[in-house]
Short mmCIF file of N, CA, C and O in Angstrom, two decimals:
data_model
loop_
_atom_site.label_atom_id
_atom_site.label_comp_id
_atom_site.label_asym_id
_atom_site.label_seq_id
_atom_site.Cartn_x
_atom_site.Cartn_y
_atom_site.Cartn_z
N PRO A 980 25.21 -6.51 2.72
CA PRO A 980 24.29 -6.34 3.86
C PRO A 980 22.97 -5.72 3.42
O PRO A 980 22.99 -4.83 2.57
N THR A 981 21.90 -6.11 4.04
CA THR A 981 20.55 -5.63 3.70
C THR A 981 19.74 -5.40 4.99
O THR A 981 19.80 -6.26 5.86
N ALA A 982 18.99 -4.34 5.02
CA ALA A 982 18.10 -4.11 6.18
C ALA A 982 16.89 -5.00 6.04
O ALA A 982 16.27 -5.04 4.96
N VAL A 983 16.58 -5.73 7.09
CA VAL A 983 15.43 -6.62 7.07
C VAL A 983 14.65 -6.53 8.40
O VAL A 983 15.16 -6.06 9.41
N SER A 984 13.40 -6.97 8.33
CA SER A 984 12.62 -7.18 9.53
C SER A 984 11.90 -8.53 9.38
O SER A 984 11.90 -9.09 8.29
N LEU A 985 11.36 -9.00 10.48
CA LEU A 985 10.62 -10.26 10.49
C LEU A 985 9.15 -9.95 10.80
O LEU A 985 8.86 -9.17 11.69
N ALA A 986 8.28 -10.63 10.06
CA ALA A 986 6.84 -10.51 10.29
C ALA A 986 6.20 -11.88 10.31
O ALA A 986 6.43 -12.69 9.41
N TRP A 987 5.48 -12.17 11.38
CA TRP A 987 4.78 -13.48 11.55
C TRP A 987 3.36 -13.37 11.21
O TRP A 987 2.69 -12.39 11.52
N THR A 988 2.80 -14.41 10.58
CA THR A 988 1.42 -14.53 10.25
C THR A 988 0.84 -15.74 10.93
O THR A 988 1.43 -16.82 10.85
N ASP A 989 -0.27 -15.56 11.61
CA ASP A 989 -0.99 -16.63 12.28
C ASP A 989 -1.93 -17.32 11.23
O ASP A 989 -2.96 -16.74 10.88
N ASN A 990 -1.59 -18.48 10.81
CA ASN A 990 -2.38 -19.20 9.81
C ASN A 990 -3.59 -19.90 10.43
O ASN A 990 -4.41 -20.48 9.75
N ARG A 991 -3.75 -19.81 11.76
CA ARG A 991 -4.92 -20.35 12.49
C ARG A 991 -5.51 -19.32 13.41
O ARG A 991 -5.99 -19.61 14.50
N ALA A 992 -5.50 -18.05 12.97
CA ALA A 992 -5.96 -16.96 13.83
C ALA A 992 -7.38 -17.15 14.36
O ALA A 992 -7.67 -16.82 15.49
N SER A 993 -8.20 -17.72 13.53
CA SER A 993 -9.61 -17.88 13.99
C SER A 993 -9.77 -18.95 15.08
O SER A 993 -10.80 -19.02 15.73
N SER A 994 -8.71 -19.71 15.31
CA SER A 994 -8.75 -20.73 16.36
C SER A 994 -8.11 -20.28 17.66
O SER A 994 -8.11 -21.02 18.65
N LYS A 995 -7.60 -19.05 17.69
CA LYS A 995 -6.92 -18.56 18.91
C LYS A 995 -7.92 -18.38 20.02
O LYS A 995 -8.93 -17.70 19.88
N MET A 996 -7.63 -18.96 21.15
CA MET A 996 -8.50 -18.83 22.32
C MET A 996 -8.01 -17.68 23.17
O MET A 996 -6.81 -17.48 23.33
N ALA A 997 -8.91 -16.89 23.69
CA ALA A 997 -8.61 -15.76 24.56
C ALA A 997 -8.35 -16.27 25.96
O ALA A 997 -9.10 -17.07 26.49
N PHE A 998 -7.28 -15.77 26.57
CA PHE A 998 -6.92 -16.15 27.92
C PHE A 998 -6.77 -14.95 28.86
O PHE A 998 -7.32 -14.92 29.94
N ASP A 999 -5.98 -13.94 28.43
CA ASP A 999 -5.64 -12.85 29.32
C ASP A 999 -5.07 -11.69 28.55
O ASP A 999 -5.18 -11.61 27.33
N GLY A 1000 -4.36 -10.78 29.23
CA GLY A 1000 -3.81 -9.60 28.60
C GLY A 1000 -2.66 -9.87 27.60
O GLY A 1000 -2.17 -8.94 26.94
N PHE A 1001 -2.22 -11.13 27.48
CA PHE A 1001 -1.15 -11.48 26.55
C PHE A 1001 -1.72 -11.94 25.17
O PHE A 1001 -0.98 -12.27 24.30
N ASP A 1002 -3.02 -11.94 25.03
CA ASP A 1002 -3.65 -12.49 23.83
C ASP A 1002 -3.16 -11.84 22.53
O ASP A 1002 -3.10 -12.51 21.51
N ALA A 1003 -2.83 -10.59 22.51
CA ALA A 1003 -2.37 -9.91 21.29
C ALA A 1003 -1.14 -10.54 20.69
O ALA A 1003 -0.93 -10.41 19.49
N VAL A 1004 -0.31 -11.19 21.50
CA VAL A 1004 0.93 -11.76 21.02
C VAL A 1004 0.83 -13.31 20.88
O VAL A 1004 1.84 -13.97 20.79
N ARG A 1005 -0.37 -13.82 20.85
CA ARG A 1005 -0.53 -15.26 20.74
C ARG A 1005 -1.11 -15.64 19.40
O ARG A 1005 -1.73 -14.85 18.66
N PHE A 1006 -0.88 -16.93 19.06
CA PHE A 1006 -1.34 -17.52 17.79
C PHE A 1006 -2.27 -18.69 18.11
O PHE A 1006 -2.15 -19.29 19.17
N GLY A 1007 -3.14 -19.05 17.18
CA GLY A 1007 -4.08 -20.15 17.39
C GLY A 1007 -3.43 -21.51 17.27
O GLY A 1007 -2.58 -21.73 16.44
N LEU A 1008 -3.93 -22.44 18.08
CA LEU A 1008 -3.44 -23.83 18.08
C LEU A 1008 -4.30 -24.76 17.24
O LEU A 1008 -4.09 -25.98 17.22
N GLY A 1009 -5.33 -24.23 16.57
CA GLY A 1009 -6.18 -25.05 15.76
C GLY A 1009 -7.44 -25.47 16.48
O GLY A 1009 -7.72 -25.03 17.60
N LEU A 1010 -8.19 -26.34 15.88
CA LEU A 1010 -9.47 -26.81 16.39
C LEU A 1010 -9.50 -28.29 16.60
O LEU A 1010 -8.86 -29.05 15.88
N SER A 1011 -10.22 -28.73 17.63
CA SER A 1011 -10.52 -30.16 17.82
C SER A 1011 -12.02 -30.25 17.65
O SER A 1011 -12.78 -29.83 18.53
N GLY A 1012 -12.44 -30.73 16.48
CA GLY A 1012 -13.85 -30.61 16.13
C GLY A 1012 -14.14 -29.16 15.87
O GLY A 1012 -13.50 -28.48 15.07
N SER A 1013 -15.03 -28.56 16.70
CA SER A 1013 -15.31 -27.15 16.60
C SER A 1013 -14.75 -26.35 17.76
O SER A 1013 -14.95 -25.16 17.88
N ALA A 1014 -14.10 -27.08 18.69
CA ALA A 1014 -13.56 -26.44 19.90
C ALA A 1014 -12.12 -25.88 19.69
O ALA A 1014 -11.27 -26.57 19.09
N LYS A 1015 -11.90 -24.68 20.19
CA LYS A 1015 -10.55 -24.09 20.12
C LYS A 1015 -9.64 -24.84 21.10
O LYS A 1015 -9.99 -25.03 22.24
N ILE A 1016 -8.47 -25.25 20.61
CA ILE A 1016 -7.53 -25.99 21.43
C ILE A 1016 -6.78 -25.11 22.40
O ILE A 1016 -6.51 -25.49 23.57
N GLY A 1017 -6.46 -23.88 21.99
CA GLY A 1017 -5.74 -22.95 22.88
C GLY A 1017 -4.99 -21.91 22.09
O GLY A 1017 -5.44 -21.51 21.02
N ALA A 1018 -3.82 -21.52 22.56
CA ALA A 1018 -3.04 -20.48 21.93
C ALA A 1018 -1.57 -20.66 22.32
O ALA A 1018 -1.26 -21.26 23.34
N TYR A 1019 -0.72 -20.09 21.51
CA TYR A 1019 0.72 -20.12 21.84
C TYR A 1019 1.41 -18.81 21.47
O TYR A 1019 0.90 -18.05 20.68
N ALA A 1020 2.51 -18.53 22.13
CA ALA A 1020 3.27 -17.33 21.90
C ALA A 1020 4.67 -17.71 21.43
O ALA A 1020 5.19 -18.73 21.81
N LEU A 1021 5.25 -16.85 20.60
CA LEU A 1021 6.62 -17.05 20.11
C LEU A 1021 7.44 -15.89 20.62
O LEU A 1021 7.10 -14.74 20.48
N ALA A 1022 8.54 -16.23 21.28
CA ALA A 1022 9.44 -15.21 21.85
C ALA A 1022 10.85 -15.46 21.35
O ALA A 1022 11.23 -16.55 21.11
N PHE A 1023 11.63 -14.40 21.25
CA PHE A 1023 12.98 -14.53 20.83
C PHE A 1023 13.97 -14.22 21.98
O PHE A 1023 13.73 -13.34 22.73
N GLY A 1024 15.06 -15.02 21.97
CA GLY A 1024 16.13 -14.80 22.93
C GLY A 1024 15.74 -14.94 24.36
O GLY A 1024 16.32 -14.31 25.25
N GLN A 1025 14.72 -15.76 24.65
CA GLN A 1025 14.28 -15.95 26.03
C GLN A 1025 14.61 -17.35 26.49
O GLN A 1025 14.99 -18.21 25.72
N ASP A 1026 14.37 -17.61 27.79
CA ASP A 1026 14.54 -18.95 28.35
C ASP A 1026 15.94 -19.50 28.04
O ASP A 1026 16.09 -20.67 27.67
N GLY A 1027 16.95 -18.67 28.23
CA GLY A 1027 18.31 -19.11 27.98
C GLY A 1027 18.79 -19.02 26.52
O GLY A 1027 19.89 -19.34 26.23
N GLY A 1028 17.85 -18.63 25.65
CA GLY A 1028 18.22 -18.49 24.24
C GLY A 1028 18.95 -17.16 24.01
O GLY A 1028 19.15 -16.37 24.95
N SER A 1029 19.29 -16.92 22.79
CA SER A 1029 20.00 -15.71 22.49
C SER A 1029 19.62 -15.17 21.11
O SER A 1029 19.10 -15.92 20.26
N THR A 1030 19.87 -13.92 20.89
CA THR A 1030 19.69 -13.31 19.56
C THR A 1030 20.97 -12.56 19.27
O THR A 1030 21.50 -11.82 20.09
N THR A 1031 21.54 -12.82 18.08
CA THR A 1031 22.69 -12.13 17.59
C THR A 1031 22.48 -11.73 16.11
O THR A 1031 21.63 -12.31 15.46
N TYR A 1032 23.29 -10.80 15.66
CA TYR A 1032 23.27 -10.46 14.25
C TYR A 1032 24.73 -10.20 13.81
O TYR A 1032 25.61 -9.94 14.66
N VAL A 1033 24.94 -10.22 12.56
CA VAL A 1033 26.24 -9.90 11.94
C VAL A 1033 25.99 -8.78 10.96
O VAL A 1033 25.15 -8.91 10.06
N ALA A 1034 26.68 -7.66 11.17
CA ALA A 1034 26.44 -6.47 10.36
C ALA A 1034 27.24 -6.44 9.08
O ALA A 1034 26.79 -5.81 8.08
N THR A 1035 28.38 -7.07 9.03
CA THR A 1035 29.21 -7.04 7.80
C THR A 1035 29.74 -8.43 7.48
O THR A 1035 29.91 -9.25 8.39
N THR A 1036 30.01 -8.66 6.24
CA THR A 1036 30.57 -9.98 5.81
C THR A 1036 31.86 -10.20 6.56
O THR A 1036 32.76 -9.38 6.63
N GLY A 1037 31.98 -11.37 7.20
CA GLY A 1037 33.15 -11.66 7.99
C GLY A 1037 33.17 -11.07 9.39
O GLY A 1037 34.10 -11.26 10.16
N GLY A 1038 32.12 -10.32 9.69
CA GLY A 1038 32.04 -9.66 11.01
C GLY A 1038 31.66 -10.59 12.13
O GLY A 1038 31.28 -11.74 11.90
N ALA A 1039 31.81 -10.13 13.32
CA ALA A 1039 31.50 -10.92 14.51
C ALA A 1039 30.00 -10.80 14.86
O ALA A 1039 29.34 -9.79 14.59
N ALA A 1040 29.48 -11.89 15.41
CA ALA A 1040 28.10 -11.89 15.92
C ALA A 1040 28.01 -10.98 17.14
O ALA A 1040 28.85 -11.00 17.99
N THR A 1041 26.98 -10.14 17.13
CA THR A 1041 26.79 -9.14 18.17
C THR A 1041 25.37 -9.24 18.71
O THR A 1041 24.43 -9.41 17.91
N ALA A 1042 25.19 -9.01 20.00
CA ALA A 1042 23.84 -8.94 20.53
C ALA A 1042 23.24 -7.59 20.10
O ALA A 1042 23.91 -6.56 20.14
N PRO A 1043 21.93 -7.56 19.78
CA PRO A 1043 21.33 -6.29 19.38
C PRO A 1043 21.20 -5.35 20.61
O PRO A 1043 21.14 -5.79 21.74
N ALA A 1044 21.16 -4.06 20.32
CA ALA A 1044 20.97 -3.05 21.36
C ALA A 1044 19.46 -2.92 21.72
O ALA A 1044 19.12 -2.13 22.60
N GLY A 1045 18.63 -3.66 21.01
CA GLY A 1045 17.22 -3.59 21.26
C GLY A 1045 16.51 -3.96 19.98
O GLY A 1045 17.09 -4.49 19.00
N TYR A 1046 15.18 -3.65 19.93
CA TYR A 1046 14.38 -3.96 18.77
C TYR A 1046 13.55 -2.77 18.40
O TYR A 1046 13.32 -1.84 19.21
N LEU A 1047 13.05 -2.77 17.18
CA LEU A 1047 12.12 -1.76 16.68
C LEU A 1047 10.91 -2.47 16.08
O LEU A 1047 11.06 -3.59 15.54
N VAL A 1048 9.76 -1.87 16.17
CA VAL A 1048 8.55 -2.42 15.56
C VAL A 1048 7.80 -1.36 14.79
O VAL A 1048 7.91 -0.18 15.00
N ARG A 1049 6.99 -1.87 13.88
CA ARG A 1049 6.00 -1.04 13.15
C ARG A 1049 4.95 -1.99 12.61
O ARG A 1049 5.18 -3.22 12.56
N PRO A 1050 3.79 -1.49 12.23
CA PRO A 1050 2.73 -2.37 11.72
C PRO A 1050 3.20 -3.23 10.57
O PRO A 1050 3.88 -2.73 9.66
N LYS A 1051 2.85 -4.49 10.57
CA LYS A 1051 3.24 -5.40 9.51
C LYS A 1051 2.66 -4.87 8.17
O LYS A 1051 1.55 -4.39 8.13
N GLY A 1052 3.50 -4.96 7.14
CA GLY A 1052 3.06 -4.56 5.84
C GLY A 1052 3.15 -3.06 5.58
O GLY A 1052 2.63 -2.54 4.56
N SER A 1053 3.81 -2.36 6.46
CA SER A 1053 3.95 -0.89 6.31
C SER A 1053 4.72 -0.55 5.05
O SER A 1053 5.62 -1.29 4.62
N VAL A 1054 4.39 0.56 4.46
CA VAL A 1054 5.10 1.04 3.27
C VAL A 1054 6.38 1.74 3.68
O VAL A 1054 6.52 2.15 4.82
N ALA A 1055 7.27 1.92 2.74
CA ALA A 1055 8.51 2.63 2.99
C ALA A 1055 8.19 4.01 3.54
O ALA A 1055 7.23 4.66 3.11
N GLY A 1056 8.98 4.41 4.51
CA GLY A 1056 8.77 5.72 5.11
C GLY A 1056 7.94 5.67 6.41
O GLY A 1056 7.89 6.65 7.14
N THR A 1057 7.28 4.53 6.68
CA THR A 1057 6.54 4.40 7.92
C THR A 1057 7.54 4.30 9.07
O THR A 1057 8.46 3.54 9.02
N ALA A 1058 7.36 5.10 10.09
CA ALA A 1058 8.29 5.19 11.19
C ALA A 1058 8.35 3.89 12.02
O ALA A 1058 7.31 3.23 12.22
N TRP A 1059 9.53 3.59 12.49
CA TRP A 1059 9.76 2.48 13.41
C TRP A 1059 9.66 3.09 14.82
O TRP A 1059 9.95 4.27 15.02
N ALA A 1060 9.36 2.25 15.77
CA ALA A 1060 9.25 2.73 17.19
C ALA A 1060 9.81 1.67 18.10
O ALA A 1060 9.86 0.46 17.76
N ALA A 1061 10.24 2.10 19.27
CA ALA A 1061 10.69 1.17 20.29
C ALA A 1061 9.48 0.35 20.69
O ALA A 1061 8.39 0.88 20.84
N PRO A 1062 9.62 -0.97 20.91
CA PRO A 1062 8.47 -1.77 21.34
C PRO A 1062 8.04 -1.37 22.76
O PRO A 1062 8.83 -0.97 23.55
N THR A 1063 6.77 -1.53 23.00
CA THR A 1063 6.23 -1.28 24.29
C THR A 1063 5.47 -2.51 24.76
O THR A 1063 5.00 -3.31 23.95
N GLY A 1064 5.43 -2.70 26.03
CA GLY A 1064 4.68 -3.82 26.59
C GLY A 1064 5.17 -5.12 26.05
O GLY A 1064 6.37 -5.39 25.98
N LEU A 1065 4.23 -5.95 25.60
CA LEU A 1065 4.55 -7.34 25.20
C LEU A 1065 5.36 -7.37 23.90
O LEU A 1065 6.02 -8.34 23.63
N ASP A 1066 5.29 -6.32 23.07
CA ASP A 1066 6.04 -6.31 21.81
C ASP A 1066 7.54 -6.33 22.04
O ASP A 1066 8.29 -6.56 21.12
N GLY A 1067 8.00 -6.10 23.25
CA GLY A 1067 9.41 -6.08 23.55
C GLY A 1067 10.08 -7.44 23.58
O GLY A 1067 11.27 -7.54 23.43
N GLY A 1068 9.33 -8.50 23.69
CA GLY A 1068 9.94 -9.85 23.75
C GLY A 1068 9.22 -10.91 22.97
O GLY A 1068 9.70 -12.03 22.87
N TYR A 1069 8.07 -10.55 22.45
CA TYR A 1069 7.24 -11.57 21.72
C TYR A 1069 7.01 -11.12 20.28
O TYR A 1069 6.99 -9.94 20.01
N PHE A 1070 6.86 -12.11 19.41
CA PHE A 1070 6.50 -11.76 18.03
C PHE A 1070 4.97 -11.51 18.01
O PHE A 1070 4.19 -12.40 18.29
N ASN A 1071 4.57 -10.30 17.70
CA ASN A 1071 3.19 -9.90 17.62
C ASN A 1071 2.77 -10.03 16.18
O ASN A 1071 3.36 -9.47 15.30
N PRO A 1072 1.71 -10.87 15.88
CA PRO A 1072 1.33 -11.07 14.51
C PRO A 1072 0.87 -9.78 13.77
O PRO A 1072 0.74 -9.76 12.56
N ALA A 1073 0.69 -8.68 14.51
CA ALA A 1073 0.29 -7.42 13.88
C ALA A 1073 1.51 -6.55 13.44
O ALA A 1073 1.32 -5.59 12.76
N ASN A 1074 2.70 -6.97 13.90
CA ASN A 1074 3.86 -6.12 13.70
C ASN A 1074 4.98 -6.78 12.93
O ASN A 1074 5.07 -7.99 12.87
N SER A 1075 5.87 -5.94 12.37
CA SER A 1075 7.19 -6.36 11.89
C SER A 1075 8.15 -5.94 12.98
O SER A 1075 7.99 -4.92 13.61
N VAL A 1076 9.23 -6.72 13.14
CA VAL A 1076 10.23 -6.43 14.15
C VAL A 1076 11.60 -6.40 13.50
O VAL A 1076 11.89 -7.22 12.63
N GLY A 1077 12.40 -5.41 13.90
CA GLY A 1077 13.75 -5.27 13.39
C GLY A 1077 14.75 -5.12 14.54
O GLY A 1077 14.34 -4.78 15.67
N ILE A 1078 15.98 -5.38 14.29
CA ILE A 1078 17.05 -5.28 15.32
C ILE A 1078 17.55 -3.82 15.32
O ILE A 1078 17.62 -3.15 14.30
N LYS A 1079 18.01 -3.38 16.53
CA LYS A 1079 18.69 -2.10 16.67
C LYS A 1079 20.17 -2.40 16.85
O LYS A 1079 20.56 -3.21 17.67
N HIS A 1080 21.01 -1.76 16.03
CA HIS A 1080 22.46 -1.86 16.18
C HIS A 1080 22.92 -1.00 17.35
O HIS A 1080 23.78 -1.41 18.13
N ALA A 1081 22.42 0.17 17.43
CA ALA A 1081 22.75 1.08 18.57
C ALA A 1081 21.47 1.55 19.22
O ALA A 1081 20.41 1.60 18.58
N ALA A 1082 21.52 1.91 20.47
CA ALA A 1082 20.32 2.31 21.22
C ALA A 1082 19.58 3.45 20.57
O ALA A 1082 18.35 3.53 20.62
N ALA A 1083 20.26 4.34 19.85
CA ALA A 1083 19.65 5.50 19.22
C ALA A 1083 19.06 5.22 17.86
O ALA A 1083 18.47 6.11 17.23
N ASP A 1084 19.22 3.97 17.30
CA ASP A 1084 18.71 3.70 15.98
C ASP A 1084 17.22 3.94 15.87
O ASP A 1084 16.46 3.64 16.77
N THR A 1085 16.81 4.52 14.71
CA THR A 1085 15.41 4.71 14.43
C THR A 1085 14.89 3.86 13.32
O THR A 1085 13.72 3.93 12.94
N ALA A 1086 15.76 3.00 12.78
CA ALA A 1086 15.38 2.02 11.75
C ALA A 1086 16.38 0.88 11.83
O ALA A 1086 17.49 1.05 12.28
N PRO A 1087 15.91 -0.32 11.45
CA PRO A 1087 16.87 -1.46 11.48
C PRO A 1087 18.04 -1.27 10.54
O PRO A 1087 17.85 -0.73 9.43
N PRO A 1088 19.25 -1.65 10.95
CA PRO A 1088 20.43 -1.50 10.13
C PRO A 1088 20.53 -2.63 9.12
O PRO A 1088 19.83 -3.64 9.23
N ALA A 1089 21.43 -2.46 8.16
CA ALA A 1089 21.70 -3.55 7.21
C ALA A 1089 22.42 -4.67 7.98
O ALA A 1089 23.26 -4.43 8.82
N LEU A 1090 22.10 -5.90 7.60
CA LEU A 1090 22.69 -7.07 8.24
C LEU A 1090 23.10 -8.10 7.18
O LEU A 1090 22.59 -8.09 6.08
N VAL A 1091 23.98 -9.01 7.56
CA VAL A 1091 24.27 -10.19 6.73
C VAL A 1091 23.73 -11.46 7.38
O VAL A 1091 23.54 -12.45 6.70
N ALA A 1092 23.42 -11.44 8.68
CA ALA A 1092 22.84 -12.56 9.35
C ALA A 1092 22.10 -12.14 10.62
O ALA A 1092 22.50 -11.18 11.26
N TRP A 1093 21.07 -12.88 10.92
CA TRP A 1093 20.27 -12.68 12.14
C TRP A 1093 19.99 -14.08 12.71
O TRP A 1093 19.44 -14.92 12.00
N ASN A 1094 20.50 -14.34 13.87
CA ASN A 1094 20.35 -15.66 14.51
C ASN A 1094 19.61 -15.48 15.82
O ASN A 1094 19.96 -14.61 16.64
N SER A 1095 18.57 -16.28 16.02
CA SER A 1095 17.83 -16.19 17.25
C SER A 1095 17.21 -17.49 17.64
O SER A 1095 16.75 -18.25 16.78
N THR A 1096 17.22 -17.77 18.91
CA THR A 1096 16.47 -18.88 19.48
C THR A 1096 15.02 -18.42 19.60
O THR A 1096 14.75 -17.35 20.15
N VAL A 1097 14.08 -19.18 19.12
CA VAL A 1097 12.66 -18.87 19.26
C VAL A 1097 12.05 -19.82 20.21
O VAL A 1097 12.11 -21.06 20.03
N SER A 1098 11.49 -19.28 21.30
CA SER A 1098 10.79 -20.12 22.26
C SER A 1098 9.32 -20.15 22.01
O SER A 1098 8.75 -19.14 21.60
N VAL A 1099 8.71 -21.27 22.29
CA VAL A 1099 7.27 -21.44 22.14
C VAL A 1099 6.64 -21.75 23.49
O VAL A 1099 7.10 -22.64 24.21
N GLY A 1100 5.63 -20.98 23.84
CA GLY A 1100 4.87 -21.22 25.11
C GLY A 1100 3.41 -21.38 24.74
O GLY A 1100 2.83 -20.53 24.07
N ALA A 1101 2.81 -22.49 25.20
CA ALA A 1101 1.45 -22.78 24.82
C ALA A 1101 0.52 -22.80 26.04
O ALA A 1101 0.94 -23.16 27.12
N LEU A 1102 -0.74 -22.42 25.81
CA LEU A 1102 -1.82 -22.53 26.80
C LEU A 1102 -2.91 -23.36 26.18
O LEU A 1102 -3.22 -23.19 24.96
N PHE A 1103 -3.56 -24.20 26.94
CA PHE A 1103 -4.52 -25.11 26.40
C PHE A 1103 -5.90 -24.90 27.01
O PHE A 1103 -6.04 -24.45 28.16
N ASN A 1104 -6.94 -25.21 26.25
CA ASN A 1104 -8.34 -25.16 26.69
C ASN A 1104 -8.57 -26.25 27.69
O ASN A 1104 -8.69 -27.43 27.35
N LYS A 1105 -8.59 -25.89 28.97
CA LYS A 1105 -8.66 -26.86 30.06
C LYS A 1105 -9.97 -27.71 29.96
O LYS A 1105 -9.92 -28.94 30.13
N ALA A 1106 -11.07 -27.10 29.61
CA ALA A 1106 -12.30 -27.83 29.53
C ALA A 1106 -12.21 -28.91 28.40
O ALA A 1106 -12.72 -30.02 28.58
N LEU A 1107 -11.58 -28.57 27.30
CA LEU A 1107 -11.41 -29.53 26.21
C LEU A 1107 -10.53 -30.67 26.65
O LEU A 1107 -10.85 -31.87 26.42
N VAL A 1108 -9.40 -30.35 27.26
CA VAL A 1108 -8.43 -31.36 27.67
C VAL A 1108 -9.02 -32.28 28.74
O VAL A 1108 -8.90 -33.49 28.66
N ASP A 1109 -9.72 -31.66 29.72
CA ASP A 1109 -10.27 -32.48 30.83
C ASP A 1109 -11.37 -33.42 30.38
O ASP A 1109 -11.62 -34.45 31.02
N THR A 1110 -12.04 -33.14 29.29
CA THR A 1110 -13.15 -33.97 28.81
C THR A 1110 -12.81 -34.77 27.59
O THR A 1110 -13.66 -35.45 27.02
N ALA A 1111 -11.58 -34.71 27.12
CA ALA A 1111 -11.18 -35.41 25.88
C ALA A 1111 -11.30 -36.92 26.07
O ALA A 1111 -10.92 -37.48 27.10
N THR A 1112 -11.84 -37.55 25.06
CA THR A 1112 -11.96 -38.99 25.01
C THR A 1112 -11.10 -39.59 23.93
O THR A 1112 -11.09 -40.82 23.70
N SER A 1113 -10.40 -38.74 23.19
CA SER A 1113 -9.48 -39.14 22.13
C SER A 1113 -8.34 -38.17 22.06
O SER A 1113 -8.32 -37.17 22.75
N VAL A 1114 -7.37 -38.47 21.20
CA VAL A 1114 -6.19 -37.61 21.03
C VAL A 1114 -6.61 -36.26 20.49
O VAL A 1114 -7.44 -36.14 19.59
N ILE A 1115 -6.02 -35.21 21.04
CA ILE A 1115 -6.18 -33.85 20.55
C ILE A 1115 -4.97 -33.52 19.73
O ILE A 1115 -3.84 -33.51 20.25
N THR A 1116 -5.12 -33.32 18.43
CA THR A 1116 -3.99 -33.04 17.54
C THR A 1116 -3.80 -31.52 17.45
O THR A 1116 -4.71 -30.84 16.99
N LEU A 1117 -2.63 -31.07 17.86
CA LEU A 1117 -2.33 -29.61 17.71
C LEU A 1117 -2.15 -29.27 16.27
O LEU A 1117 -1.51 -30.00 15.51
N ASP A 1118 -2.74 -28.16 15.86
CA ASP A 1118 -2.70 -27.78 14.45
C ASP A 1118 -2.34 -26.29 14.30
O ASP A 1118 -2.84 -25.64 13.39
N GLY A 1119 -1.56 -25.74 15.20
CA GLY A 1119 -1.11 -24.39 15.09
C GLY A 1119 -0.20 -24.24 13.87
O GLY A 1119 0.53 -25.15 13.51
N SER A 1120 -0.27 -23.07 13.23
CA SER A 1120 0.56 -22.85 12.07
C SER A 1120 0.87 -21.35 11.96
O SER A 1120 -0.05 -20.53 11.98
N ALA A 1121 2.11 -21.04 11.86
CA ALA A 1121 2.53 -19.63 11.65
C ALA A 1121 3.60 -19.59 10.59
O ALA A 1121 4.35 -20.58 10.37
N THR A 1122 3.65 -18.51 9.87
CA THR A 1122 4.60 -18.29 8.79
C THR A 1122 5.43 -17.03 9.17
O THR A 1122 4.85 -16.07 9.57
N VAL A 1123 6.74 -17.13 9.01
CA VAL A 1123 7.59 -15.97 9.20
C VAL A 1123 8.04 -15.46 7.84
O VAL A 1123 8.45 -16.25 6.97
N ALA A 1124 7.93 -14.18 7.64
CA ALA A 1124 8.40 -13.55 6.38
C ALA A 1124 9.57 -12.63 6.69
O ALA A 1124 9.55 -11.89 7.68
N VAL A 1125 10.57 -12.68 5.84
CA VAL A 1125 11.67 -11.75 5.93
C VAL A 1125 11.30 -10.58 5.01
O VAL A 1125 11.11 -10.76 3.83
N GLU A 1126 11.14 -9.41 5.60
CA GLU A 1126 10.79 -8.23 4.84
C GLU A 1126 12.02 -7.40 4.57
O GLU A 1126 12.75 -7.02 5.50
N TYR A 1127 12.32 -7.14 3.32
CA TYR A 1127 13.49 -6.36 2.91
C TYR A 1127 13.06 -4.86 2.93
O TYR A 1127 12.09 -4.48 2.33
N ILE A 1128 13.80 -4.06 3.70
CA ILE A 1128 13.39 -2.66 3.92
C ILE A 1128 14.51 -1.70 3.45
O ILE A 1128 15.59 -2.08 3.20
#
């Protein structure tokens, strides 16, 4: 078993369109010409999905007691914190996220498996869509990194 966290990178960050107070947890959908297409969010264990982990080889899948976050790319010793606001259910491209085994955990535990349904929710540039005269090709791109901690 190894302690890990997940960190997402928005490979189209410059194309992310601003919509509302959820913008911090959204990723860019790319460009159509020079126009921003929109933005999307990635969430785990939502819309009927689930998140489970296995702590030991041969162990049973268990739902986490919660999540912990810290700034992405943090060095060893950087404190983990309980997520606040939108970081509680969405992958924020600024953070790494880890599972809590117990409610009192202050760092992600060692795991042998992490399974999660990832939901995607997109918002589109209405002005672009309403005036489109050709196909708009979505070009959002994100990378997930497994960080060994």
